[in-house]
XYZ file of C-alpha atoms in Angstrom:
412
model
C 30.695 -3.293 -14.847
C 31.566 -6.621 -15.414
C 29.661 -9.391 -18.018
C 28.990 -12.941 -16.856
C 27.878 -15.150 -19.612
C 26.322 -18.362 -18.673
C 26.031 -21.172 -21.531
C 22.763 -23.403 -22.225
C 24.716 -26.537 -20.155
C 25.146 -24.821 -16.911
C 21.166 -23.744 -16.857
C 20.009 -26.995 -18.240
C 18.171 -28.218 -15.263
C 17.556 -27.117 -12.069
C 20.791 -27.757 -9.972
C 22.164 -26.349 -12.836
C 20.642 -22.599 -12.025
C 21.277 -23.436 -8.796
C 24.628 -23.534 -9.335
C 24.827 -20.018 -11.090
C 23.923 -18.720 -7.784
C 26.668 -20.533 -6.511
C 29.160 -19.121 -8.679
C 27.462 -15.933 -8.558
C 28.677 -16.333 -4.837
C 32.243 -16.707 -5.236
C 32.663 -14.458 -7.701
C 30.461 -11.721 -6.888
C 27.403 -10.258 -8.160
C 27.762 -6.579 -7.937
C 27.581 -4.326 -11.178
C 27.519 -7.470 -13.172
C 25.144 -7.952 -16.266
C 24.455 -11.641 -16.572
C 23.737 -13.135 -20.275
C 21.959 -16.539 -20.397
C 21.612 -18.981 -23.448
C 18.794 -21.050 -23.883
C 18.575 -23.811 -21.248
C 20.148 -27.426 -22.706
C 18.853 -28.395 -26.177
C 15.978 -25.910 -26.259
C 16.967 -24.338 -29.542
C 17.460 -27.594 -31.350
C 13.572 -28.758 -29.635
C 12.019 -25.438 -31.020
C 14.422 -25.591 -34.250
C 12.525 -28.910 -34.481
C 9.451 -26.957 -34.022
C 9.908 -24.751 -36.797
C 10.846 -27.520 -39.388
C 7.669 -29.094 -38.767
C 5.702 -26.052 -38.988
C 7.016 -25.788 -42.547
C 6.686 -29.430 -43.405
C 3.191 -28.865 -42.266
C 3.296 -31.836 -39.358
C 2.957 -31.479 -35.708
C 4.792 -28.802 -34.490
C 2.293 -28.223 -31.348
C 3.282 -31.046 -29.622
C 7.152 -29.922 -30.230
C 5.935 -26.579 -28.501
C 4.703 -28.269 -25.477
C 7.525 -30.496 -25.141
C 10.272 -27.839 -24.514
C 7.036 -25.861 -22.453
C 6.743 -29.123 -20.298
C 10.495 -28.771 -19.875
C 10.665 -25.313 -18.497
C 7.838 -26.114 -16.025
C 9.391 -29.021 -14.523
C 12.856 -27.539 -14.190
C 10.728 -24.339 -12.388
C 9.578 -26.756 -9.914
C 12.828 -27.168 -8.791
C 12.958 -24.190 -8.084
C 10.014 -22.391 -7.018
C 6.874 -22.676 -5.409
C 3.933 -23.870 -7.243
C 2.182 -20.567 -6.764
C 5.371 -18.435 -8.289
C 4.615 -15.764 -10.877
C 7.205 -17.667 -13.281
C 4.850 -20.111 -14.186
C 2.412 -17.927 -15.678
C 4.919 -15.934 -17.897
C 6.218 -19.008 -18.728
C 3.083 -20.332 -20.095
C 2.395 -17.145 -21.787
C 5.717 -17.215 -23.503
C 4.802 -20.542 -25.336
C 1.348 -18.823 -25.925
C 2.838 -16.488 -27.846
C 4.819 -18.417 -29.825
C 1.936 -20.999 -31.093
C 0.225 -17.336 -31.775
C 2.703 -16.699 -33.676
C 3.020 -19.445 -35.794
C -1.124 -19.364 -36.355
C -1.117 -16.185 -37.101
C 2.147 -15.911 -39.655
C 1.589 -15.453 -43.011
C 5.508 -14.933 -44.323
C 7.242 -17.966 -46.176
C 10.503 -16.425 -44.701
C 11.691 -19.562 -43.122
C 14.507 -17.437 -41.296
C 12.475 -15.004 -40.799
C 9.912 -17.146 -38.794
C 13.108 -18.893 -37.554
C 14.239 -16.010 -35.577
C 10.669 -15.681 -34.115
C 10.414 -18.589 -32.347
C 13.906 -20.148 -31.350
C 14.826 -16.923 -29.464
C 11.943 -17.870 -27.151
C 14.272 -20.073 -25.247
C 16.692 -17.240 -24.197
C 13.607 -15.212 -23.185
C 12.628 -17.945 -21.224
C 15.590 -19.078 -19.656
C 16.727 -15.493 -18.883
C 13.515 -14.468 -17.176
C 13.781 -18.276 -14.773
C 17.464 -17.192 -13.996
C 16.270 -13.449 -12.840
C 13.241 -14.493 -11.232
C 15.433 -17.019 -9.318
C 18.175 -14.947 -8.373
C 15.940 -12.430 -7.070
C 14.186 -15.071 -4.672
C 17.140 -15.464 -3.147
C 18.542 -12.120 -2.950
C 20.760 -11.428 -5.760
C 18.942 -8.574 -6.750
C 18.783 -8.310 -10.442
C 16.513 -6.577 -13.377
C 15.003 -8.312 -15.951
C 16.268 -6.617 -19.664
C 15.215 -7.438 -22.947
C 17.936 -7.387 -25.284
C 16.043 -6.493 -28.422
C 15.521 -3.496 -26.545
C 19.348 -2.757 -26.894
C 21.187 -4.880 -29.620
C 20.094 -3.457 -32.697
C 20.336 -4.793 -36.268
C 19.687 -5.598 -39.606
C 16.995 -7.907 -41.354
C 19.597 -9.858 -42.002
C 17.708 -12.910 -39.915
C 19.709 -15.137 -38.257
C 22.790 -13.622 -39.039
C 22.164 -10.191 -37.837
C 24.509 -7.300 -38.343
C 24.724 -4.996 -35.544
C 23.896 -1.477 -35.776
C 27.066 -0.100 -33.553
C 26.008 3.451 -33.318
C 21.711 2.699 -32.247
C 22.961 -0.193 -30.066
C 25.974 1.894 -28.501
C 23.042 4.534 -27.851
C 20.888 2.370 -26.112
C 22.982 0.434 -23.843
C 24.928 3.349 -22.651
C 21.900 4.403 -20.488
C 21.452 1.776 -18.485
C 22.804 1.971 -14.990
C 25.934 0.828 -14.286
C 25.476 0.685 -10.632
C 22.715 -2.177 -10.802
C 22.870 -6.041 -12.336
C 20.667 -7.488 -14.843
C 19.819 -10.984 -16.121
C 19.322 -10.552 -19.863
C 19.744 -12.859 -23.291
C 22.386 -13.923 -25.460
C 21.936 -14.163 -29.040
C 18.865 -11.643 -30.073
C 18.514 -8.739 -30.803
C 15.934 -6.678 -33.268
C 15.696 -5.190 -36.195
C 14.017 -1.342 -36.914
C 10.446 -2.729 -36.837
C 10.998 -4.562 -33.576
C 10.990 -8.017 -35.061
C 13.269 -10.379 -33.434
C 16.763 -10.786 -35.265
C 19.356 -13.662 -33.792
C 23.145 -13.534 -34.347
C 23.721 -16.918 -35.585
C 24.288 -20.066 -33.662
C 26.734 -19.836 -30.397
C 26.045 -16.260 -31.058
C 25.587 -15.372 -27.069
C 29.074 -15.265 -26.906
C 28.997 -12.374 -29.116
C 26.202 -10.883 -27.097
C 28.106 -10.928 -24.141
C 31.313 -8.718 -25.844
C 28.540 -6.489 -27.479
C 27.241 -5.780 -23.917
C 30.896 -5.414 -22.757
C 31.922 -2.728 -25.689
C 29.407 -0.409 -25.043
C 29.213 -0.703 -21.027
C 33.318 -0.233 -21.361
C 33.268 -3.142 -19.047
C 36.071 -3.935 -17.060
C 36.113 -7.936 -17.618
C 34.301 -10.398 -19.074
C 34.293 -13.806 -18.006
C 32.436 -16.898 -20.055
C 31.396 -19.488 -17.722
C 31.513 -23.167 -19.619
C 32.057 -27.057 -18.468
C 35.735 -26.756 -19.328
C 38.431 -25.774 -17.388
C 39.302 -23.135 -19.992
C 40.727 -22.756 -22.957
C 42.650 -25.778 -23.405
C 45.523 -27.133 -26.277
C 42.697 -29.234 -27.871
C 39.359 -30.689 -27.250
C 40.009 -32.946 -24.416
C 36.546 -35.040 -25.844
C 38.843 -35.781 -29.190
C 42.784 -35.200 -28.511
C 44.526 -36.623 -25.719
C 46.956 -34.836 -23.456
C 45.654 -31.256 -23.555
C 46.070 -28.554 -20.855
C 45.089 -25.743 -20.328
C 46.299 -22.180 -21.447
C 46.542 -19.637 -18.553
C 47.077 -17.141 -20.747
C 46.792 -15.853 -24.572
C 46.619 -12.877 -26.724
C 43.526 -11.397 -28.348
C 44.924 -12.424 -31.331
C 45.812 -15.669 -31.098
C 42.600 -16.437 -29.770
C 41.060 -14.898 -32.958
C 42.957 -17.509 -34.685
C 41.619 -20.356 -33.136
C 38.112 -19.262 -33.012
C 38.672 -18.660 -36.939
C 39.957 -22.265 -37.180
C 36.916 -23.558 -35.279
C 37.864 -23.910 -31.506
C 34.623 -24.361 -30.052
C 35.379 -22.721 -27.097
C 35.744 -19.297 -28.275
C 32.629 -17.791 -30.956
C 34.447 -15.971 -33.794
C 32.936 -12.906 -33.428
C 33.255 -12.511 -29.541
C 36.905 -11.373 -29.688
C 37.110 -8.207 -32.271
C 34.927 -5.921 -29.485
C 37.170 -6.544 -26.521
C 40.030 -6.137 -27.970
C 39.234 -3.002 -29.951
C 38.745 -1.744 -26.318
C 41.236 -4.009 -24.437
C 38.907 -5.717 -22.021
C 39.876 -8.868 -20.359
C 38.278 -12.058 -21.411
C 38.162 -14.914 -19.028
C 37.313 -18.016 -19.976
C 36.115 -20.165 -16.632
C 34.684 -23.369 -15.194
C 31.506 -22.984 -13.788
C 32.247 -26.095 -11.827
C 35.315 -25.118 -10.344
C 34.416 -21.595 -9.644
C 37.457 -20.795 -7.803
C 40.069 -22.338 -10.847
C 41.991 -19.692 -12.645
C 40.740 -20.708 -15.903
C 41.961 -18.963 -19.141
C 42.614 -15.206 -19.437
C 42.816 -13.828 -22.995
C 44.172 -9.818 -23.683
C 47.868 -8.241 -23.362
C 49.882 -9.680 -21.268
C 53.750 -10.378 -21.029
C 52.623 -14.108 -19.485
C 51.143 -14.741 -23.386
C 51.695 -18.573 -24.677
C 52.137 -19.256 -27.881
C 52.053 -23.285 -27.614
C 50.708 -26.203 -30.208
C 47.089 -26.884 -30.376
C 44.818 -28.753 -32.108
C 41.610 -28.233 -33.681
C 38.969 -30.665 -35.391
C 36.152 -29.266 -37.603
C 33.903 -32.054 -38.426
C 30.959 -32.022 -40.691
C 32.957 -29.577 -43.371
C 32.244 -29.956 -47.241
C 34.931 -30.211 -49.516
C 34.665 -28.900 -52.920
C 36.603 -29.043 -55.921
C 35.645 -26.806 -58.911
C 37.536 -26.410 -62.400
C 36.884 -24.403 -65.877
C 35.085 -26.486 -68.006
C 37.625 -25.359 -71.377
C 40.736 -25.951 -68.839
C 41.151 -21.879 -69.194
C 43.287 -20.531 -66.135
C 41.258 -20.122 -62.932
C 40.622 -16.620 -63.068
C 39.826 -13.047 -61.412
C 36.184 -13.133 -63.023
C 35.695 -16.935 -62.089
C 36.419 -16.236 -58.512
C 34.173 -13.587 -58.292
C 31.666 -15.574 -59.724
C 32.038 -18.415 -57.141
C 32.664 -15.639 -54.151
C 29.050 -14.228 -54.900
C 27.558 -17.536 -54.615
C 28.914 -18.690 -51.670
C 27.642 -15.333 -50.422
C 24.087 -16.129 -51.975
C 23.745 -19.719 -50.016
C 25.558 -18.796 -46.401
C 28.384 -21.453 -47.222
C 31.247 -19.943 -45.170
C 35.133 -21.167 -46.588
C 37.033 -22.851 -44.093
C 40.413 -23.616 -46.221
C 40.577 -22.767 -49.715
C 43.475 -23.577 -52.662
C 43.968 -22.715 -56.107
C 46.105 -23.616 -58.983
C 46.122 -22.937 -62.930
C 43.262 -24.934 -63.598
C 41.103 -25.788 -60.613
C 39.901 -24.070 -57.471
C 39.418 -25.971 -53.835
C 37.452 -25.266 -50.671
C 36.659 -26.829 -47.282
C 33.062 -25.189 -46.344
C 30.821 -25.044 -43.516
C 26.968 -25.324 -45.002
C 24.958 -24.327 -41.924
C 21.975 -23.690 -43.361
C 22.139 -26.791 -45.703
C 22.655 -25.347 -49.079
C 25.568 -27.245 -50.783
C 23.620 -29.009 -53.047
C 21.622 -26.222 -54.289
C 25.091 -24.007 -54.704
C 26.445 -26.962 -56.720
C 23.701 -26.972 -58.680
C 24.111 -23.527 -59.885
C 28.059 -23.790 -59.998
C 28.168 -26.654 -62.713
C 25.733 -24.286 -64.575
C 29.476 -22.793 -66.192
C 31.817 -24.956 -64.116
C 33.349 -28.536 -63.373
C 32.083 -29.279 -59.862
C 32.140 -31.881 -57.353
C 31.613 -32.122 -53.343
C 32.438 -34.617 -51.161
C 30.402 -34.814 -47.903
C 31.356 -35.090 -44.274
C 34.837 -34.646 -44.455
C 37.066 -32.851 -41.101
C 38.943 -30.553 -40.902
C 42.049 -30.330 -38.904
C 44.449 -27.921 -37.607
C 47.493 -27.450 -35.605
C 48.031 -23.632 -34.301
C 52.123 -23.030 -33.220
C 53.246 -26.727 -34.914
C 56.515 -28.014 -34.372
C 57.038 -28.404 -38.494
C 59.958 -30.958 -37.214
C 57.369 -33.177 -36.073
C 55.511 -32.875 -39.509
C 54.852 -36.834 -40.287
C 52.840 -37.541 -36.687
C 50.021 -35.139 -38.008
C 49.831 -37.758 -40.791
C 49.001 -40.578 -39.396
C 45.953 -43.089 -40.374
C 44.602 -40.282 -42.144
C 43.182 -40.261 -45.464
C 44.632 -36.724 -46.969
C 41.996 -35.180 -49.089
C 43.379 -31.691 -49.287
C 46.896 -30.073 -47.282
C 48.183 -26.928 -46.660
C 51.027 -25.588 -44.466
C 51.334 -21.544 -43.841
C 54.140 -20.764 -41.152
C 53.586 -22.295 -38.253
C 49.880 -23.803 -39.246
C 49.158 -27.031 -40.782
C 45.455 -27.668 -42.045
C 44.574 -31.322 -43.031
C 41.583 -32.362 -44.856
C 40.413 -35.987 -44.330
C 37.435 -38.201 -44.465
């Protein structure tokens, strides 16, 4: 088989599913399994939802937004007597259920329940679409398949229950199903963290032993840089698994971090494609003697950087690390660059979940510590270290570090 994965911007509207079907065309729908995202900004509208259910303000009228949303992109594509529109409606009615119903304070928990509507939804318009006009397709509910922890919304997978499951469907067939869930043993709804349908995609791919699998974005492929913040970037036609691993780890939004350890375990091709330009080569990443190896550049805004020291000026030790490591763990905060000396210990973090100040808190309980907000993050994969002093320029160097052929720069 082979795994399409479609992103929320290329289902985002009408023409946008439309144009899945058009793709679909050129590159063929036969023993493909098709994972959707949500469609646009329909997790952050029911992320919205959620916040206001716990602030205890409207969150109904949150609901009906992103429900009025889905309708009106269905009109676009189906008549008004369609089946879609009643599962559609009863989708939302389950989640306002939900919500009146819940008695658990488990803000990720509740979380989980209700943002991974929007794949459900999204995935069942796509299907019911496709179908309509011919690609014939089955409906699959990936909770029925990924398994996990209760880890909520970072679910681990269960390899060996989810490797069980998936290995009976048929391979001969195609399905529309949803990135980024999956469940836990009591059926309740786990996601994979954000971007995570990337990972569900190479999940799907593992366990099917598919023969490719091809991400279908707005870009080109996987290019040198960002072309929305560094100028003259191309594109690379080709790169190794691990180098790819690399630059996901770095933060190239392109690639999800997880995404790339199942393929290659397995050595499955991994396209990276425009869903614009169908017919474009785009990016293929596994073996291959045609492997590049050239500069790139990567920016990781909205990073946290955090400077901690003994309070008696003792050494930074072994127990001291440990101590930090475990909370870190505790709050989610994920190290981006870190640095140590004699005396002091320095990290660039990612906070998802918005716990830096809490983690603070508790670190100047036996340490020296201070953050500074809002700083970036940059890196340059394969740098010419000749060229050193351009990566320099009208910055404000918080924090450097050079390790072969990377350079990482921290600056506000």
């Amino acid at each position: 088989m082979k795994i399409f994965k479609f992103g929320g911007a290329s289902v985002k509207d009408a023409q946008g599913v439309k144009n899945v079907a058009l793709v679909l065309e050129s590159a063929g729908f036969e023993r493909v399994l098709l994972v959707v995202s949500a469609m646009g900004k329909t997790t952050n509208a029911l992320e919205k939802a959620v916040q206001n259910y716990f602030d205890k303000t409207d969150y109904q009228s949150e609901i009906e937004k992103v429900k009025q949303n889905h309708l009106e992109i269905s009109r676009g594509l189906f008549q008004e007597n369609h089946p879609v529109f009643a599962e559609i409606s009863l989708f939302f009615d389950d989640i306002e259920s939900f919500l009146r119903r819940n008695k658990s304070p488990n803000y990720n928990f509740v979380y989980d329940q209700v943002v991974s509507c929007g794949e459900m939804i999204s995935s069942k318009i796509l299907s019911e679409y496709l179908n309509d006009i011919q690609f014939r397709n089955v409906w699959l509910d990936a909770r029925d398949y990924v398994k996990t922890d209760s880890n909520y919304r970072e679910g681990n997978i269960n390899w060996e229950e989810t490797q069980r499951k998936i290995s009976e469907l048929d391979r001969n067939i195609c399905f529309v199903t949803q990135g980024f869930i999956g469940s836990e043993a009591n059926n309740f709804t786990v996601t994979l963290g954000r971007e995570g349908s990337d990972y569900s995609a190479a999940i799907f791919a593992y366990c099917l032993d598919a023969e490719a699998m091809t991400i279908w974005k707005d870009v080109p492929g996987v290019m040198t840089g960002d072309p929305r913040k560094f100028k003259n970037v191309h594109l690379l036609s080709n790169i190794s698994y691990e180098e790819a691993i690399e630059m996901a780890y770095y933060g190239a939004s392109v690639i999800h971090p997880k995404t790339l350890q199942p393929l290659k375990q397995k050595n499955i091709p991994f396209y990276v494609k425009s869903f614009l330009e169908p017919k474009e080569p785009g990016t293929k990443v596994g073996a291959s003697e045609k492997n590049e190896n050239q500069e790139t550049y990567i920016l990781k805004e909205n990073q946290n950087l955090m400077r901690i020291s003994t309070r008696d000026f003792a050494f930074i030790a072994e127990e001291h690390l440990s101590q930090i490591f475990g909370l870190l763990a505790k709050h989610k905060i994920t190290i981006s660059l870190m640095q140590t000396s004699a005396i002091s210990f320095v990290l660039c973090v990612e906070d998802k979940y918005n716990h830096i100040d809490e983690l603070n808190r508790e670190l100047q309980i036996n340490f020296n510590s201070e953050v500074v907000k809002n700083v970036s993050l940059f890196t340059v994969r394969n740098a010419k270290l000749e060229d050193l002093n351009k990566f320099y320029e009208n910055k404000n160097i918080l924090l450097e570090q050079i390790s072969k052929k990377t350079i990482q720069v921290v600056t506000n």
